[in-house]
Coordinates of C-alpha atoms in Angstrom, one line a residue:
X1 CA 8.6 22.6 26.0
X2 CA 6.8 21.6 29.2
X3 CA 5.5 17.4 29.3
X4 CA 1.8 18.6 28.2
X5 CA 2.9 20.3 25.3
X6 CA 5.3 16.8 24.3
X7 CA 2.1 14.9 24.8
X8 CA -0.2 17.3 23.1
X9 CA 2.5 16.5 19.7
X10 CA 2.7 12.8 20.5
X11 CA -1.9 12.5 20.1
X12 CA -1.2 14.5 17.0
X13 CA 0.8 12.4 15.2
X14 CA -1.2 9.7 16.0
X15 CA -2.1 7.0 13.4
X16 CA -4.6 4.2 13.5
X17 CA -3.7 1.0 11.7
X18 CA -6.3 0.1 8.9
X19 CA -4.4 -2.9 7.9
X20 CA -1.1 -4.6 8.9
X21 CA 0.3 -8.1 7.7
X22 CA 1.6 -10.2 4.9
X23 CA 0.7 -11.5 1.9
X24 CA -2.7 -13.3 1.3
X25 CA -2.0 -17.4 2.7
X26 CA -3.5 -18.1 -0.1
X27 CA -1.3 -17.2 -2.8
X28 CA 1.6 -19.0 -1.1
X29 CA -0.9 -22.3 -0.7
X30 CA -1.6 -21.9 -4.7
X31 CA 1.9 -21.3 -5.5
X32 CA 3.4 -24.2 -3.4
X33 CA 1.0 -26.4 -5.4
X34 CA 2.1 -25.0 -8.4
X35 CA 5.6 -25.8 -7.8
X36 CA 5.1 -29.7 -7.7
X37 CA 5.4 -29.2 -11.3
X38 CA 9.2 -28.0 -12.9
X39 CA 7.1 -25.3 -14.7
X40 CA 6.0 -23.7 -11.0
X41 CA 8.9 -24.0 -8.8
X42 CA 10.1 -20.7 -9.6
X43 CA 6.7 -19.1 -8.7
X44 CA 6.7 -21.7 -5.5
X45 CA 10.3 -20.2 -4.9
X46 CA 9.1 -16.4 -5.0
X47 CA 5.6 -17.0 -2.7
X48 CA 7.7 -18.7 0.2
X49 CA 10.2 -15.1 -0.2
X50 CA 7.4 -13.1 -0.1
X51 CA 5.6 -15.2 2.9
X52 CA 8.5 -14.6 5.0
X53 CA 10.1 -10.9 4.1
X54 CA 6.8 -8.7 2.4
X55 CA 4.9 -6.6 5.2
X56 CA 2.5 -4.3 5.1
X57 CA 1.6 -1.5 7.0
X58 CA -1.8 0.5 6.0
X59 CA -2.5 3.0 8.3
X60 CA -4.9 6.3 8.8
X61 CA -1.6 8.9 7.4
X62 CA 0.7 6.4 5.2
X63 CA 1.4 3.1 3.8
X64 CA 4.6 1.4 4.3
X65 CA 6.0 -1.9 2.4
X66 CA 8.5 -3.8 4.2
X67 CA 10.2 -6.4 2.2
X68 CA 13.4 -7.3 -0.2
X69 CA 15.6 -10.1 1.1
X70 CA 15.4 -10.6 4.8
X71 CA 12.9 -7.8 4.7
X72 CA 15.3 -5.3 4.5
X73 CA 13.9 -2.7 2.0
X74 CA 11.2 -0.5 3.4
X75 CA 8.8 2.5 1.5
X76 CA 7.0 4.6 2.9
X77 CA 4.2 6.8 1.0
X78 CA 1.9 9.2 2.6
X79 CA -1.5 9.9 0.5
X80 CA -1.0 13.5 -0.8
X81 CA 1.7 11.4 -2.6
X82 CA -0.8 9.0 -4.7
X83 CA -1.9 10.1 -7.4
X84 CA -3.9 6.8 -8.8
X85 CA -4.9 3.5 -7.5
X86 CA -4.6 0.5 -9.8
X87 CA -5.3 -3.5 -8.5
X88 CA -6.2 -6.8 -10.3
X89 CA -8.0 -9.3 -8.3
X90 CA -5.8 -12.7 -8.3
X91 CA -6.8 -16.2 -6.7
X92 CA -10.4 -15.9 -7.9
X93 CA -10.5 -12.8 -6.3
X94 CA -9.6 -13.7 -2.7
X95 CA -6.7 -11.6 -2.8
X96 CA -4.9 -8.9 -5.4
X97 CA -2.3 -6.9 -6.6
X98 CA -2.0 -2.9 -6.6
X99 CA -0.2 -0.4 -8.1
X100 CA -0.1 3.1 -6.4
X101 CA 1.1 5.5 -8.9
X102 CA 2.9 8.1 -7.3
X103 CA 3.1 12.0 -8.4
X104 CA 5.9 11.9 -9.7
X105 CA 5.4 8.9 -11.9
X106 CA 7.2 6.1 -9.6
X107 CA 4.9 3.2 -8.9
X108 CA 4.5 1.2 -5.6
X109 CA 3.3 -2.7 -6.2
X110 CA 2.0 -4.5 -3.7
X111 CA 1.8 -8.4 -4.6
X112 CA -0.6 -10.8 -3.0
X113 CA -2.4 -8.2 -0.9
X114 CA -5.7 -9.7 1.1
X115 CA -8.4 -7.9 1.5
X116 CA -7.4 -5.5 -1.5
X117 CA -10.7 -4.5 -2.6
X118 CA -11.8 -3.1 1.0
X119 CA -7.8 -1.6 1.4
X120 CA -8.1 -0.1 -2.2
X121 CA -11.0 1.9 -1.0
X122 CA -9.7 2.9 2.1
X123 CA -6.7 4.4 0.3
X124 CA -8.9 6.0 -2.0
X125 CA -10.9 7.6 0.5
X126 CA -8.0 8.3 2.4
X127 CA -6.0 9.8 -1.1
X128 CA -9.0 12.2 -2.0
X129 CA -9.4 13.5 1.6
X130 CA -6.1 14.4 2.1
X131 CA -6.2 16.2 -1.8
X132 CA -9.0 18.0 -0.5
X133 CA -7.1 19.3 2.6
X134 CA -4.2 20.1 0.9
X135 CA -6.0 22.1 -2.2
X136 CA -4.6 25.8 -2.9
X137 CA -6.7 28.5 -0.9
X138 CA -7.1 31.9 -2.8
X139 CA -5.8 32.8 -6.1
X140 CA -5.1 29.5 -7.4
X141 CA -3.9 29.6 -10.8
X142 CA -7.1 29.4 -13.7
X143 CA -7.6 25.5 -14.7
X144 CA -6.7 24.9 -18.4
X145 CA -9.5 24.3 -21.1
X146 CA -9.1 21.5 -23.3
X147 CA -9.1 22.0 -27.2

């Protein structure tokens, strides 16, 4: 392998970076003020964990969650892997949850994600491109009717 062909695979695997970051500020400021009441520490307890360790990484071949304590779990999907794309607007809509349901029935959440409306249609886009490329050629087996 000559050092054009090794930088001819390195532009290849390329990825751009849609989105990268933690959770939405905002669900940690709404939490904190939540948790001057005994009722809300708990939640205050689980936004300050998720403002230090949860990580995202959105990017134009895969989405990656870093997080867990001290950030030590990390997943890893690529698109052909999503099968649906769920979210819920929280904090008057400022910032969401998702779900990515994966093929195999798992399920990814992502908790306090900013900017999930405009990242929910990037994966989307993104999920239904990559379906298209990696769609059966030829004699793909007949599509079933529905009684």
């Amino acid at each position: 392998m000559t050092p054009e062909d090794r930088v001819e695979n390195q532009l290849e695997i390329n990825e751009t970076v849609f989105y990268e970051g933690g959770p939405a500020r905002g669900d940690l400021i709404l939490n904190l003020l939540f948790g001057l009441t005994v009722i809300g520490i708990p939640f205050a307890v689980g936004a300050i964990v998720r403002a230090l360790w949860l990580r995202f990484r959105i990017t134009s071949r895969r989405i990656s969650v870093s997080g867990g304590w001290l950030g030590r779990d990390r997943t890893q999907v690529v698109y052909s892997q999503i099968r649906e794309v769920r979210s819920v607007p929280r904090g008057f809509g400022a910032w969401g949850d998702m779900v990515l349901v994966l093929n195999d029935g798992a399920r990814l959440e992502m908790r306090a994600v900013p900017r999930f409306r405009e990242l929910e249609a990037y994966i989307e886009e993104r999920r239904e491109s990559r379906s298209k490329a990696s769609a059966p050629a030829g004699f793909a087996p007949p599509a079933r009717e529905s009684a």
